[in-house]
Amino acid sequence: MKRLKKVLLSVIILCTIAGTGFVYYVEEQYAGIGLPWTTAIDLPALPDLPEPQKILTEQQSGDIYFPTRSPYDFSELLTNFDNTLEHTGKGTLTLPKGASADNPVPAMIILHGSGGIDPDREPKYAELFAKNGIASFVIDYYSVRGSTSDSSYLMKTLSASETDILVDAYSALKVIATHPAIDASRIGVTGYSYGGMVTRYALDARVRDIVAPDTPPFAAHIDVYGPCHQTLGSDQTTGAPYLAIYGDEDNSVDPKTCAQVHNKLADNGPVETLMLEGAGHAWESSRPRDLYEFPYISNCTFSFDEKTGNALINNQPATTAPAGSGREERAFARAMVMMDAPQCIKQGYIIGSDKKSETAAKEKMLSFMNQVFNEA
């Protein structure tokens, strides 16, 4: 039956894509906007990893393994978190010179984009932060869920939902806060594109209360070109300062939608935005700046019921997996979401190297972090 469902899904998706006039290279060019589709739902098995740590020592840096969970669906996080899949998470900790128990430093947890850790981006930010006296912890949310460098783009985005990444962020916060050389009251979170969306989600006070209730909340949130079409269905926040940076030539980040989302957040805490004139998406990338035929969401809103956490598209119920479903069944339902709203998909936005925008964004990030951490 499962195989039949997969075949039917493949046929339906191909017919729908052709019927709407869009051309998608489904296996290669899915942009990681949070709502993927696929022709195969068999997710990779979780790998065997070293024993996770809950408490760190003063000298620790490099790869660190920590306890986390994979609820997959936001409804599971919101209503059934203690019964969700437990496993091991992973991140790489970089400490600046001089960090010690006698001189604890601030830190930023870094959430990579949908393509995985990019040598041009996440490690470079870790270096930049270290030069400015700030530790960093780059989370790898794909490999711990079985994806490898050889996995297709689609399989990566299906293996870790935005809900899983959100749990990883707060699970990492809990363990990084125990590091003697890091000030637990001055730990922020930043992310790029897919990770940028999750950085905004991490403002949700409900999530903090569920995943890390006994740890100080994130002190700062920096969302870099994260799309705004999806919210978690609640305006409750931790009250932490939030900075959003994006370009006015990035079709995947609609300025009008972002303004609406940011205005609601501003009712509960400080919000800053920096719209870079002429900037596209992923300006740190080494790929040439150009218009790439990746899909994105437009003129539609995606959210979740505030009480149940069930998915909504334009305030109407979307396809959800039955209670008790495993990750593969939830991935199938996630893929079917695209059948609920094919009219929401557009195609083509600017991606690529833009040193002017990169410089301006990094200057703003450092200024924001210095202000927040100095006031903490």
Short mmCIF file of C-alpha atoms in Angstrom, two decimals, residues 27 52 58 74 77 87 123 128 135 160 177 231 254 259 273 295 329-330 336 348 352 375:
data_model
loop_
_atom_site.label_atom_id
_atom_site.label_comp_id
_atom_site.label_asym_id
_atom_site.label_seq_id
_atom_site.Cartn_x
_atom_site.Cartn_y
_atom_site.Cartn_z
CA GLU A 27 15.06 15.90 -7.52
CA PRO A 52 25.41 12.66 23.91
CA GLU A 58 35.72 24.33 30.30
CA PHE A 74 4.65 20.93 14.99
CA LEU A 77 6.04 19.28 19.55
CA HIS A 87 18.23 10.64 19.52
CA PRO A 123 32.05 28.23 9.15
CA LEU A 128 33.86 36.15 12.26
CA ALA A 135 31.62 31.74 20.62
CA ALA A 160 14.64 17.20 9.03
CA ALA A 177 24.54 26.94 28.50
CA THR A 231 4.34 31.39 11.20
CA ASP A 254 8.28 39.07 0.40
CA ALA A 259 6.37 43.65 7.48
CA THR A 273 14.93 45.04 10.18
CA PRO A 295 10.50 27.63 -6.29
CA GLU A 329 4.13 8.68 7.30
CA ARG A 330 4.57 12.27 8.46
CA MET A 336 0.98 15.99 0.16
CA GLY A 348 12.79 32.07 -9.75
CA GLY A 352 24.67 34.49 -5.39
CA GLU A 375 23.09 45.15 27.79
#
